[in-house]
Coordinates of N, CA and C in Angstrom, one line a residue:
M13 N -236.1 48.5 -90.1 CA -237.5 48.2 -90.5 C -238.5 47.6 -90.7
H14 N -239.9 47.3 -90.4 CA -240.2 46.1 -89.9 C -241.0 46.1 -91.7
R15 N -241.3 44.5 -91.9 CA -242.0 44.4 -92.9 C -243.5 45.2 -93.1
T16 N -244.0 45.4 -92.1 CA -245.7 46.3 -92.6 C -245.2 48.0 -92.8
A17 N -244.1 48.7 -92.2 CA -243.9 49.7 -92.1 C -242.9 49.8 -93.7
R18 N -242.4 48.9 -94.4 CA -242.0 48.7 -95.3 C -242.9 48.3 -96.3
H19 N -244.2 47.7 -96.4 CA -245.0 47.8 -97.2 C -245.5 49.1 -97.5
S20 N -246.2 49.7 -96.4 CA -246.8 50.9 -96.1 C -245.4 52.0 -97.1
A21 N -244.7 51.7 -96.7 CA -243.7 52.9 -97.4 C -243.7 52.9 -98.8
I22 N -243.4 51.5 -99.3 CA -243.3 51.1 -100.6 C -244.4 51.8 -101.1
L23 N -246.0 51.3 -100.2 CA -247.2 51.3 -101.8 C -247.1 53.2 -101.5
T24 N -247.2 54.0 -100.8 CA -246.8 55.5 -100.3 C -246.3 55.7 -101.8
E25 N -244.8 55.3 -102.0 CA -244.0 55.2 -103.1 C -244.9 55.4 -104.7
I26 N -245.5 54.1 -104.9 CA -245.9 53.5 -105.9 C -247.1 54.7 -106.1
T27 N -247.6 54.8 -104.9 CA -248.9 55.5 -105.3 C -248.5 57.1 -105.8
N28 N -247.8 57.5 -105.2 CA -246.9 58.7 -105.6 C -246.5 58.8 -106.6
T29 N -245.6 57.9 -107.2 CA -244.6 58.4 -108.4 C -245.7 57.1 -110.0
G30 N -246.6 56.2 -109.3 CA -247.5 55.4 -110.5 C -246.1 54.2 -110.3
S31 N -244.9 54.0 -110.4 CA -243.9 52.6 -110.5 C -242.9 53.2 -109.9
C32 N -242.2 52.3 -109.5 CA -240.8 52.1 -108.6 C -240.4 50.8 -109.2
S33 N -239.0 50.8 -109.4 CA -238.0 49.8 -109.8 C -237.7 49.5 -108.7
V34 N -237.1 47.7 -108.3 CA -236.6 47.2 -107.1 C -235.6 48.4 -106.7
A35 N -234.6 48.7 -107.5 CA -232.8 49.4 -107.2 C -233.6 50.6 -106.4
D36 N -234.5 51.2 -106.7 CA -235.0 52.6 -106.2 C -235.8 52.7 -105.1
L37 N -236.3 51.8 -104.8 CA -237.2 51.2 -103.6 C -236.1 50.5 -102.5
A38 N -235.3 50.0 -102.8 CA -234.1 49.4 -101.9 C -233.2 50.6 -101.6
R39 N -232.5 51.5 -102.4 CA -232.1 52.6 -102.5 C -233.0 53.2 -101.3
R40 N -233.8 53.3 -101.1 CA -235.0 54.6 -100.7 C -235.4 54.5 -99.1
L41 N -235.2 53.1 -99.1 CA -235.6 52.2 -97.9 C -234.6 51.9 -97.0
D42 N -233.4 51.7 -97.9 CA -231.8 51.0 -97.3 C -232.0 49.6 -97.1
V43 N -232.4 48.9 -97.7 CA -233.0 47.7 -97.7 C -232.2 47.0 -98.9
S44 N -232.1 45.6 -98.8 CA -231.3 44.7 -100.0 C -232.5 45.0 -101.0
G45 N -232.1 44.8 -102.5 CA -233.3 44.5 -103.2 C -234.0 43.1 -103.2
E46 N -233.3 42.0 -102.6 CA -234.0 40.9 -102.5 C -235.0 40.8 -101.6
T47 N -234.8 42.1 -100.4 CA -236.3 42.3 -99.5 C -237.2 42.4 -100.2
I48 N -236.6 43.9 -101.4 CA -237.6 44.3 -101.6 C -238.7 43.1 -102.9
R49 N -237.6 42.3 -103.3 CA -238.7 41.6 -104.5 C -239.5 41.1 -103.5
R50 N -239.2 40.2 -102.0 CA -240.0 39.3 -101.8 C -241.2 40.5 -100.9
D51 N -240.9 41.6 -100.9 CA -242.0 42.5 -100.3 C -243.4 42.4 -101.5
I52 N -242.5 42.9 -102.9 CA -243.3 43.2 -103.7 C -244.0 42.0 -104.4
K53 N -243.5 40.7 -104.3 CA -244.5 39.5 -104.2 C -245.7 39.6 -103.6
R54 N -245.3 39.6 -102.1 CA -246.2 39.6 -101.2 C -247.2 40.5 -101.3
M55 N -247.1 41.4 -101.6 CA -247.9 43.1 -102.0 C -248.6 42.2 -103.1
A56 N -248.1 42.3 -104.0 CA -248.6 41.5 -105.5 C -249.9 40.2 -105.2
S57 N -249.3 39.5 -104.5 CA -250.5 38.4 -103.9 C -251.6 38.8 -103.5
Q58 N -251.6 39.8 -102.5 CA -252.5 40.8 -101.7 C -253.5 41.8 -103.1
G59 N -253.3 41.7 -104.2 CA -253.5 42.7 -104.7 C -253.4 44.3 -104.8
L60 N -252.2 44.6 -103.4 CA -252.3 46.2 -103.5 C -251.0 46.5 -104.2
L61 N -250.5 45.4 -105.4 CA -249.7 46.8 -106.7 C -249.1 45.2 -107.2
R62 N -248.5 45.6 -108.6 CA -248.8 45.0 -109.8 C -247.5 44.2 -109.9
K63 N -246.7 43.0 -109.8 CA -245.6 42.7 -110.2 C -244.9 43.1 -111.6
V64 N -244.0 43.8 -112.0 CA -243.3 43.5 -113.2 C -242.2 43.5 -113.6
H65 N -241.6 43.4 -114.5 CA -240.3 43.0 -114.5 C -238.9 43.8 -114.0
G66 N -239.0 43.6 -112.6 CA -237.7 44.9 -112.4 C -238.3 46.1 -111.3
G67 N -239.5 45.5 -111.1 CA -240.2 46.7 -110.3 C -241.8 46.4 -110.0
A68 N -242.7 47.6 -109.2 CA -244.1 46.9 -109.4 C -244.5 48.4 -109.8
T69 N -245.8 48.4 -110.1 CA -246.5 49.5 -110.4 C -247.7 49.4 -110.0
L70 N -249.1 50.3 -110.0 CA -250.0 50.3 -109.4 C -251.0 49.3 -109.9
P71 N -251.9 48.7 -109.5 CA -252.8 47.9 -110.5 C -254.0 48.4 -110.9
G72 N -253.6 48.9 -111.9 CA -254.4 49.2 -112.8 C -253.4 50.0 -114.4
P73 N -253.9 51.7 -114.7 CA -253.8 52.4 -115.4 C -252.5 51.8 -116.0
L74 N -251.2 51.4 -114.8 CA -249.7 51.4 -115.5 C -249.6 49.5 -115.8
H75 N -250.6 49.1 -115.8 CA -250.6 47.7 -116.0 C -250.2 47.3 -117.7
E76 N -249.5 46.8 -118.5 CA -249.7 46.9 -120.1 C -250.9 45.0 -119.9
A77 N -251.5 45.6 -121.0 CA -252.5 44.3 -121.2 C -251.5 43.3 -121.8
S78 N -251.6 42.2 -122.0 CA -251.2 41.0 -122.9 C -250.9 41.5 -124.8
F79 N -249.9 41.2 -124.9 CA -249.7 40.9 -126.1 C -251.1 40.9 -127.4
E80 N -252.0 40.1 -127.2 CA -252.8 39.6 -127.8 C -253.9 40.7 -127.5
Q81 N -254.3 41.0 -126.7 CA -255.4 41.9 -126.3 C -254.9 43.4 -126.7
R82 N -253.8 43.6 -126.7 CA -253.2 45.1 -127.3 C -253.3 44.8 -128.8
M83 N -253.2 43.8 -129.5 CA -253.6 43.9 -130.8 C -255.0 44.0 -131.4
T84 N -256.1 44.1 -130.4 CA -257.1 44.5 -131.0 C -257.7 45.9 -130.2
E85 N -256.7 46.5 -129.5 CA -256.8 47.8 -129.1 C -256.8 48.7 -130.2
N86 N -257.6 49.7 -130.3 CA -257.5 50.7 -131.4 C -257.0 50.3 -132.7
A87 N -257.9 49.3 -133.2 CA -257.2 48.2 -134.5 C -257.3 49.6 -135.6
A88 N -258.1 50.3 -135.6 CA -258.7 50.9 -136.9 C -257.1 51.8 -136.6
A89 N -257.2 52.6 -135.6 CA -256.3 53.6 -135.5 C -254.6 53.0 -135.9
K90 N -254.4 51.7 -135.1 CA -252.7 51.2 -135.5 C -252.7 51.2 -137.1
E91 N -254.0 50.7 -137.4 CA -253.6 50.5 -139.0 C -253.7 51.8 -140.0
A92 N -254.2 52.8 -139.4 CA -253.9 54.0 -140.0 C -252.4 54.9 -139.9
I93 N -252.0 54.3 -138.7 CA -250.5 54.6 -138.4 C -249.6 53.6 -139.0
A94 N -250.0 52.6 -139.1 CA -248.9 51.6 -140.2 C -249.2 52.4 -141.4
R95 N -250.4 52.1 -142.3 CA -250.3 52.9 -143.2 C -249.6 53.9 -143.7
A96 N -249.5 55.2 -142.7 CA -248.8 55.9 -143.0 C -246.9 56.0 -142.7
A97 N -247.2 55.2 -141.8 CA -245.0 55.0 -141.6 C -245.2 53.9 -142.8
A98 N -245.5 53.2 -143.6 CA -245.0 52.3 -144.9 C -244.9 53.3 -145.9
A99 N -245.7 54.5 -145.7 CA -245.3 55.7 -146.8 C -243.9 56.5 -146.9
H100 N -243.3 56.4 -146.0 CA -242.4 57.0 -145.7 C -241.3 55.6 -145.8
I101 N -241.2 55.1 -146.5 CA -240.3 53.8 -146.6 C -240.0 53.3 -148.1
A102 N -238.9 53.1 -148.8 CA -238.6 52.8 -150.2 C -238.1 51.6 -150.4
D103 N -238.6 51.1 -151.4 CA -237.9 49.8 -151.8 C -236.5 49.7 -151.4
G104 N -235.8 48.7 -151.0 CA -234.2 48.4 -151.2 C -233.2 49.1 -149.8
E105 N -235.0 49.8 -148.4 CA -234.2 50.7 -147.6 C -233.7 49.4 -146.0
T106 N -233.3 49.8 -145.4 CA -232.7 49.3 -143.9 C -233.2 49.5 -142.9
L107 N -234.0 48.6 -142.1 CA -234.7 48.9 -141.3 C -234.9 48.0 -140.2
S108 N -235.5 49.0 -138.6 CA -235.4 47.7 -137.5 C -236.4 48.2 -136.7
F109 N -237.3 47.0 -136.1 CA -238.4 47.2 -135.3 C -238.3 46.7 -134.3
D110 N -239.1 47.2 -133.2 CA -239.1 46.5 -131.8 C -240.0 46.0 -131.9
T111 N -240.6 45.3 -130.7 CA -241.8 44.5 -130.2 C -242.7 45.0 -130.1
G112 N -243.7 45.7 -130.8 CA -245.1 45.7 -130.5 C -246.3 45.5 -131.0
T113 N -247.4 46.3 -131.0 CA -248.6 45.9 -131.8 C -248.6 46.8 -133.0
T114 N -247.8 48.0 -132.5 CA -248.1 48.9 -134.0 C -247.2 48.7 -134.8
T115 N -245.9 48.8 -134.3 CA -244.7 48.3 -134.9 C -245.1 46.4 -135.9
A116 N -245.3 45.8 -135.4 CA -245.9 45.1 -136.0 C -246.9 45.2 -137.0
R117 N -247.8 46.1 -137.0 CA -248.8 46.7 -138.0 C -247.7 47.0 -139.2
V118 N -247.1 47.6 -138.6 CA -246.2 48.4 -140.2 C -245.7 47.8 -140.8
A119 N -244.8 46.2 -140.2 CA -244.3 45.5 -140.9 C -245.3 45.2 -142.1
R120 N -246.9 44.8 -141.3 CA -247.7 43.8 -142.4 C -247.9 44.6 -143.9
A121 N -247.9 46.1 -143.1 CA -247.9 47.4 -144.5 C -247.1 47.0 -145.4
L122 N -245.8 46.9 -145.1 CA -244.9 46.9 -145.4 C -244.1 45.3 -146.1
A123 N -245.1 44.5 -146.2 CA -244.9 43.3 -146.3 C -244.8 43.3 -148.4
G124 N -245.5 44.4 -148.7 CA -245.3 44.2 -150.1 C -244.3 44.9 -150.9
R125 N -243.4 45.9 -150.3 CA -241.9 46.1 -150.8 C -241.2 45.0 -150.9
R126 N -240.0 45.8 -152.1 CA -239.1 44.6 -152.1 C -237.8 45.4 -151.5
D127 N -236.8 44.0 -151.9 CA -235.3 44.5 -151.2 C -235.2 44.7 -149.6
L128 N -236.4 45.0 -148.8 CA -235.7 45.5 -147.0 C -235.3 44.7 -146.6
T129 N -233.6 45.6 -146.2 CA -233.3 44.9 -144.7 C -233.4 45.2 -143.5
V130 N -234.1 43.8 -142.8 CA -234.8 43.6 -141.7 C -234.2 43.7 -140.4
V131 N -233.8 43.7 -139.6 CA -232.9 43.7 -138.3 C -234.7 43.9 -137.1
T132 N -234.6 42.6 -136.2 CA -236.0 42.7 -135.7 C -235.5 42.1 -134.2
N133 N -236.5 41.7 -133.2 CA -236.3 41.0 -131.9 C -237.7 39.9 -132.1
S134 N -238.7 40.4 -133.0 CA -240.0 39.9 -133.2 C -240.4 38.3 -133.7
L135 N -240.2 37.7 -133.8 CA -241.1 36.8 -134.5 C -241.9 36.5 -135.4
D136 N -243.1 37.7 -135.0 CA -244.4 38.1 -135.9 C -244.2 38.6 -137.0
I137 N -242.5 39.7 -136.2 CA -242.1 41.0 -137.1 C -241.3 39.8 -138.4
A138 N -240.8 39.2 -137.8 CA -239.7 38.4 -138.6 C -240.8 37.7 -140.0
R139 N -241.7 36.8 -139.4 CA -243.0 35.9 -140.2 C -242.9 36.6 -141.3
A140 N -243.4 38.3 -140.8 CA -244.7 39.0 -142.1 C -243.7 39.7 -143.0
M141 N -242.3 39.7 -142.9 CA -241.6 40.3 -143.6 C -240.7 39.4 -144.2
A142 N -240.4 38.1 -144.2 CA -239.8 37.4 -144.2 C -239.5 36.6 -145.9
G143 N -241.3 37.3 -146.5 CA -240.9 36.5 -147.9 C -240.4 37.5 -148.9
T144 N -240.3 38.7 -148.6 CA -239.9 39.8 -149.7 C -238.8 40.3 -149.1
S145 N -238.6 40.1 -148.0 CA -237.0 41.1 -147.1 C -236.3 40.2 -146.6
R146 N -234.7 41.0 -146.9 CA -233.8 40.2 -146.0 C -234.0 40.3 -144.8
V147 N -234.3 39.4 -143.7 CA -234.9 39.4 -142.4 C -233.4 38.5 -141.3
F148 N -233.2 40.1 -140.4 CA -231.9 39.5 -139.3 C -232.9 39.0 -138.1
M149 N -232.6 38.1 -137.4 CA -233.5 38.0 -136.4 C -232.4 38.0 -134.8
A150 N -232.6 38.8 -134.2 CA -232.2 39.3 -132.6 C -232.2 37.6 -131.5
G151 N -231.7 37.3 -131.5 CA -231.7 36.2 -130.0 C -231.8 36.7 -128.9
G152 N -231.1 36.0 -127.9 CA -231.5 36.3 -126.5 C -232.6 35.3 -126.0
E153 N -233.2 35.6 -124.6 CA -234.2 34.7 -124.1 C -235.1 35.0 -124.6
L154 N -235.9 33.7 -125.3 CA -237.7 34.5 -125.4 C -238.8 34.7 -124.5
H155 N -239.3 35.5 -124.9 CA -240.4 36.1 -124.1 C -241.6 35.8 -124.9
A156 N -242.1 34.0 -124.2 CA -243.1 33.3 -125.2 C -244.2 34.5 -125.2
E157 N -244.9 34.8 -124.3 CA -245.8 36.4 -124.7 C -245.7 37.5 -125.0
L158 N -244.3 37.7 -125.4 CA -244.3 38.9 -126.9 C -244.0 38.0 -127.7
G159 N -243.0 36.6 -127.8 CA -243.0 36.2 -129.3 C -241.3 36.9 -129.5
A160 N -240.7 37.5 -128.4 CA -239.4 38.4 -129.0 C -238.3 37.7 -128.4
G161 N -237.3 37.9 -128.7 CA -235.8 37.7 -128.0 C -235.3 38.9 -127.4
L162 N -235.2 38.7 -126.1 CA -234.8 40.1 -125.5 C -233.8 39.5 -123.8
G163 N -233.1 40.7 -123.6 CA -232.0 40.8 -122.9 C -230.2 41.3 -123.7
P164 N -229.1 40.5 -123.3 CA -227.7 41.3 -123.5 C -227.7 40.4 -124.8
A165 N -227.8 39.3 -125.1 CA -227.4 39.0 -126.3 C -228.6 39.9 -127.7
A166 N -229.4 40.0 -127.5 CA -230.6 40.6 -128.2 C -230.0 42.3 -128.8
V167 N -229.3 42.6 -127.7 CA -228.7 44.2 -127.6 C -227.4 44.3 -128.3
E168 N -226.7 43.2 -128.1 CA -225.8 42.6 -128.8 C -225.5 42.6 -130.3
F169 N -226.4 41.6 -130.3 CA -226.7 41.7 -131.9 C -227.0 42.6 -132.6
V170 N -228.1 43.5 -132.2 CA -228.4 44.6 -132.9 C -227.1 45.8 -132.9
S171 N -226.2 46.0 -132.0 CA -225.6 46.8 -131.9 C -224.4 46.7 -133.3
Q172 N -224.0 45.2 -133.8 CA -223.2 45.0 -135.1 C -223.9 46.3 -136.7
F173 N -225.2 46.5 -136.3 CA -225.9 47.0 -137.9 C -226.3 48.3 -137.4
R174 N -226.5 49.0 -138.7 CA -226.2 50.3 -139.3 C -226.9 50.7 -140.5
V175 N -229.0 50.8 -139.8 CA -229.7 50.7 -140.8 C -230.2 52.5 -140.5
R176 N -231.0 52.4 -142.0 CA -231.7 53.6 -142.3 C -232.4 54.6 -141.3
T177 N -234.0 53.6 -140.8 CA -234.9 54.2 -140.3 C -235.2 52.6 -139.0
A178 N -235.4 53.4 -137.5 CA -235.5 52.3 -136.7 C -237.4 52.5 -136.4
F179 N -238.2 51.6 -136.8 CA -239.6 52.0 -136.2 C -239.8 51.3 -134.5
L180 N -239.9 52.3 -133.7 CA -240.6 51.9 -132.0 C -242.0 52.1 -131.9
S181 N -241.9 51.3 -131.0 CA -243.6 51.4 -130.3 C -243.0 52.3 -129.0
A182 N -243.9 52.5 -128.2 CA -244.0 52.8 -126.8 C -244.9 52.6 -125.9
G183 N -244.5 52.0 -124.6 CA -245.5 51.8 -123.8 C -246.3 53.2 -123.1
A184 N -245.4 54.3 -123.2 CA -246.4 55.7 -123.2 C -245.4 56.4 -123.5
I185 N -246.2 57.9 -123.3 CA -245.2 59.0 -124.2 C -245.6 60.4 -123.0
D186 N -244.7 61.0 -122.6 CA -244.9 62.2 -121.7 C -244.1 62.6 -121.9
A187 N -244.5 64.7 -121.9 CA -243.5 65.4 -121.8 C -242.3 65.5 -121.1
E188 N -242.2 64.9 -119.8 CA -241.2 65.2 -118.8 C -240.8 63.9 -118.9
D189 N -241.3 62.9 -119.4 CA -240.4 61.1 -119.2 C -240.4 60.7 -120.6
G190 N -240.7 61.5 -121.6 CA -240.4 60.9 -123.1 C -240.8 59.4 -123.0
L191 N -240.4 58.5 -123.7 CA -240.8 57.4 -124.2 C -240.5 56.4 -122.8
T192 N -241.7 55.9 -122.5 CA -241.4 54.7 -121.2 C -242.1 53.6 -121.6
D193 N -241.8 52.3 -120.9 CA -242.3 51.1 -121.3 C -242.4 50.4 -120.0
F194 N -243.1 49.3 -120.4 CA -243.5 48.4 -119.4 C -242.2 47.7 -118.6
D195 N -241.3 47.2 -119.3 CA -240.0 45.9 -118.8 C -238.8 46.4 -119.2
M196 N -238.0 46.4 -118.6 CA -236.5 46.8 -118.5 C -235.7 46.5 -120.2
A197 N -236.0 45.1 -120.0 CA -235.4 44.3 -121.5 C -236.4 44.8 -122.4
E198 N -237.3 45.2 -122.7 CA -237.9 45.8 -124.1 C -237.2 47.4 -124.1
A199 N -236.8 48.3 -122.9 CA -236.6 49.5 -122.7 C -235.5 49.4 -123.5
R200 N -234.1 48.5 -122.9 CA -232.8 48.5 -123.5 C -233.0 47.9 -124.6
F201 N -233.8 47.5 -125.4 CA -233.5 47.1 -126.9 C -233.7 48.1 -127.5
S202 N -235.0 48.9 -127.3 CA -235.1 50.0 -127.9 C -234.0 51.4 -128.2
R203 N -233.6 51.4 -126.8 CA -232.6 52.6 -127.0 C -231.3 51.7 -128.0
A204 N -231.0 50.1 -127.8 CA -230.1 49.7 -128.5 C -230.3 50.3 -130.2
L205 N -231.5 50.2 -130.6 CA -232.1 50.0 -132.3 C -232.0 51.5 -132.2
I206 N -232.5 52.7 -131.7 CA -232.1 54.1 -131.7 C -230.3 54.2 -132.0
E207 N -229.3 53.8 -131.1 CA -227.8 54.0 -131.4 C -227.8 53.4 -132.5
A208 N -228.2 52.4 -133.6 CA -227.6 52.0 -134.5 C -228.5 52.5 -135.5
A209 N -229.3 53.4 -135.7 CA -230.5 53.8 -136.4 C -230.2 55.5 -136.9
E210 N -230.1 56.0 -138.7 CA -230.5 57.5 -138.7 C -231.1 58.2 -138.5
R211 N -232.4 57.5 -138.0 CA -233.8 58.0 -138.0 C -234.4 57.4 -137.6
V212 N -235.4 57.7 -136.6 CA -236.2 56.9 -135.3 C -237.4 57.5 -135.5
I213 N -238.3 56.7 -135.8 CA -239.7 57.2 -136.5 C -240.6 56.3 -135.2
V214 N -241.6 56.8 -134.1 CA -242.3 56.2 -133.4 C -243.7 56.3 -133.3
V215 N -244.4 55.2 -133.7 CA -245.8 54.9 -133.9 C -246.3 54.3 -133.4
A216 N -247.4 55.3 -132.3 CA -248.1 55.6 -131.2 C -249.7 55.6 -131.6
D217 N -250.3 55.1 -131.2 CA -251.9 55.9 -131.2 C -252.1 56.9 -129.4
H218 N -253.2 57.7 -129.5 CA -253.5 58.6 -128.7 C -253.2 58.1 -127.2
S219 N -253.8 57.1 -127.2 CA -253.8 56.3 -126.1 C -252.4 56.6 -124.5
K220 N -251.4 56.6 -126.1 CA -250.1 56.5 -125.0 C -250.0 57.8 -124.1
F221 N -250.8 58.7 -125.0 CA -250.2 60.2 -124.5 C -250.3 60.7 -122.8
G222 N -249.4 61.2 -122.5 CA -249.8 61.8 -120.6 C -249.8 60.8 -119.9
K223 N -249.0 59.6 -120.1 CA -249.1 58.4 -119.2 C -247.2 58.3 -119.3
R224 N -246.8 57.2 -117.8 CA -246.1 57.0 -118.2 C -245.9 55.6 -117.3
A225 N -244.9 54.8 -117.9 CA -244.8 53.6 -117.5 C -243.6 53.3 -116.5
L226 N -243.1 52.2 -116.3 CA -242.0 51.9 -115.0 C -240.7 52.6 -115.7
V227 N -240.2 51.8 -116.7 CA -239.0 52.5 -117.4 C -238.8 53.2 -118.6
R228 N -237.7 54.0 -118.6 CA -237.4 54.9 -119.6 C -236.6 54.4 -120.4
A229 N -237.3 54.5 -121.6 CA -236.9 54.4 -123.1 C -235.8 55.2 -123.4
C230 N -236.6 56.1 -123.7 CA -235.6 57.3 -124.4 C -236.2 58.7 -124.1
E231 N -235.4 59.7 -124.2 CA -236.1 60.4 -124.3 C -236.8 61.5 -126.0
I232 N -237.7 62.4 -125.9 CA -238.4 62.8 -126.6 C -237.2 63.1 -128.1
E233 N -236.4 63.9 -127.4 CA -235.0 64.5 -128.4 C -234.3 63.1 -129.2
A234 N -234.4 62.4 -128.8 CA -233.8 60.9 -129.6 C -234.6 60.3 -130.2
I235 N -235.9 61.2 -130.9 CA -236.8 60.3 -131.9 C -236.8 61.7 -132.9
D236 N -236.9 61.3 -134.1 CA -237.3 62.2 -135.3 C -238.4 62.7 -136.2
M237 N -239.3 61.2 -135.8 CA -240.9 61.5 -136.2 C -242.0 60.5 -135.4
L238 N -243.2 61.0 -134.8 CA -244.2 60.6 -134.4 C -245.2 60.2 -135.6
I239 N -245.1 59.0 -135.5 CA -246.7 59.1 -136.1 C -248.0 58.6 -135.3
T240 N -248.9 59.0 -135.3 CA -249.9 58.9 -134.6 C -251.6 59.0 -134.7
D241 N -252.5 59.2 -134.0 CA -253.9 59.0 -135.2 C -254.8 60.7 -134.4
A242 N -253.9 61.2 -134.0 CA -254.7 62.2 -133.3 C -253.5 63.2 -132.4
P243 N -254.2 64.4 -132.5 CA -252.7 65.5 -132.1 C -252.2 65.3 -130.6
P244 N -250.9 65.5 -130.1 CA -250.8 65.2 -128.6 C -251.4 66.0 -128.0
P245 N -251.7 66.1 -126.9 CA -251.8 67.2 -125.5 C -251.1 68.4 -126.0
P246 N -251.4 69.4 -125.1 CA -250.6 70.6 -125.5 C -249.6 70.7 -124.9
A247 N -248.9 70.1 -123.5 CA -247.6 69.8 -123.4 C -246.6 69.0 -124.1
L248 N -247.3 68.1 -124.3 CA -246.3 67.1 -125.1 C -246.1 67.6 -126.7
A249 N -247.3 68.1 -127.5 CA -247.5 68.8 -128.2 C -245.8 69.9 -128.0
E250 N -246.0 70.6 -127.0 CA -244.9 71.8 -127.4 C -243.6 71.4 -127.1
K251 N -243.6 69.7 -126.4 CA -242.3 69.5 -125.9 C -241.6 68.8 -127.0
L252 N -242.5 68.2 -128.4 CA -242.1 67.5 -129.1 C -241.4 68.5 -130.3
D253 N -242.0 69.8 -130.3 CA -241.8 70.9 -131.1 C -240.5 71.3 -130.9
D254 N -240.5 71.8 -129.8 CA -238.8 72.2 -129.3 C -238.1 71.7 -129.5
A255 N -238.2 69.7 -129.4 CA -237.2 68.8 -129.7 C -237.0 69.0 -131.7
G256 N -237.7 69.0 -132.1 CA -238.0 69.1 -133.7 C -238.0 67.7 -134.1
V257 N -239.3 67.3 -133.4 CA -239.9 66.1 -133.5 C -240.9 66.5 -134.9
V258 N -241.1 66.0 -136.1 CA -241.8 65.6 -136.4 C -243.2 64.8 -136.2
V259 N -243.8 65.6 -136.2 CA -245.7 64.9 -135.7 C -246.4 64.7 -137.1
E260 N -246.8 63.2 -136.9 CA -247.9 62.8 -138.4 C -248.9 62.6 -137.8
V261 N -250.0 62.7 -138.4 CA -251.6 62.4 -137.9 C -252.3 62.2 -138.7
A262 N -252.1 60.5 -138.7 CA -252.6 59.8 -139.7 C -254.0 59.8 -139.9
S263 N -255.0 59.5 -141.6 CA -256.2 59.5 -141.6 C -256.8 58.0 -141.0
V264 N -257.8 58.0 -139.8 CA -258.2 56.6 -139.6 C -259.4 56.7 -140.6
K265 N -259.6 55.7 -140.7 CA -261.0 55.6 -141.7 C -261.8 55.0 -141.0
P266 N -263.5 55.6 -141.0 CA -264.2 55.4 -140.1 C -264.8 53.8 -140.5

C-alpha cells in the first residue's frame, strides 16, 4: 500500500475510533509496526493526529494535558473527591496509588494519618506521605513529566505486595470500554495495582465520564468504588450499578 493510501486509512481508523494502537494499525493495514510508527510520526508533524505512547489519537479531546496543567483543572472537585476518599482510610492501613492528579490530592489529604504503609510509583505521592507513613517506591523508567517510574520493573515491584486499598485515577471512564488511559505503561501499572489489592477505589471527576482514551486499563467490574463530584451519565451509572460498584458523589465546596 502506498504511503498516501496508508495515511488516509490511518486517519479514517482514528477518526472512527478516536484512537488506535500501532499493533492494531499494523494488523489492519498488513504492514510492519515500524512502518506505522514512521507514518504516525509524519502525520503528527503535519497536525493530522497526535502521537502518543504505543499509538495515536485525534488532535483534540483524546490528548492528555500536561501533569502540571491537569493539577489546576477542576481543582475544587478534586479536593472534594480527595477528602471523601481519605474518609475511607483509617490509621495503620496498607495502600497503593497510581500516578494521577486526583490520586496525588488523595495522598495529601491522608498526610495526617499515622502508620500507613504506601506503595506507589509517584515521586509526588511518595514525598507527600513520607513524613508519617512507610513508603515503598516502585522504580523503573522515570517519566519526568509525570514524576513516576513506569515499565516492567515497576510492575514487577508492586506485584510483590498485597494491600488493602488501591487508589486509581482514570484518563477516561466509559460504560462500554471501562477505564482507559493515554499511556500503555500507565495502564499496565494500574492493572498491577488492581491485582495486588483487596479493594479498588477509583477517584475521578465528572470530566472523565463518557470518554475513551487510547489504552484499556480495566473493566468496570474490576473496581469496587468510584468517588466523583457529580452523578455519572445514565449509561455509565447503569453499568456501575450492574457491576456492584459503589458510587459516592463528593460535596464540592463553592
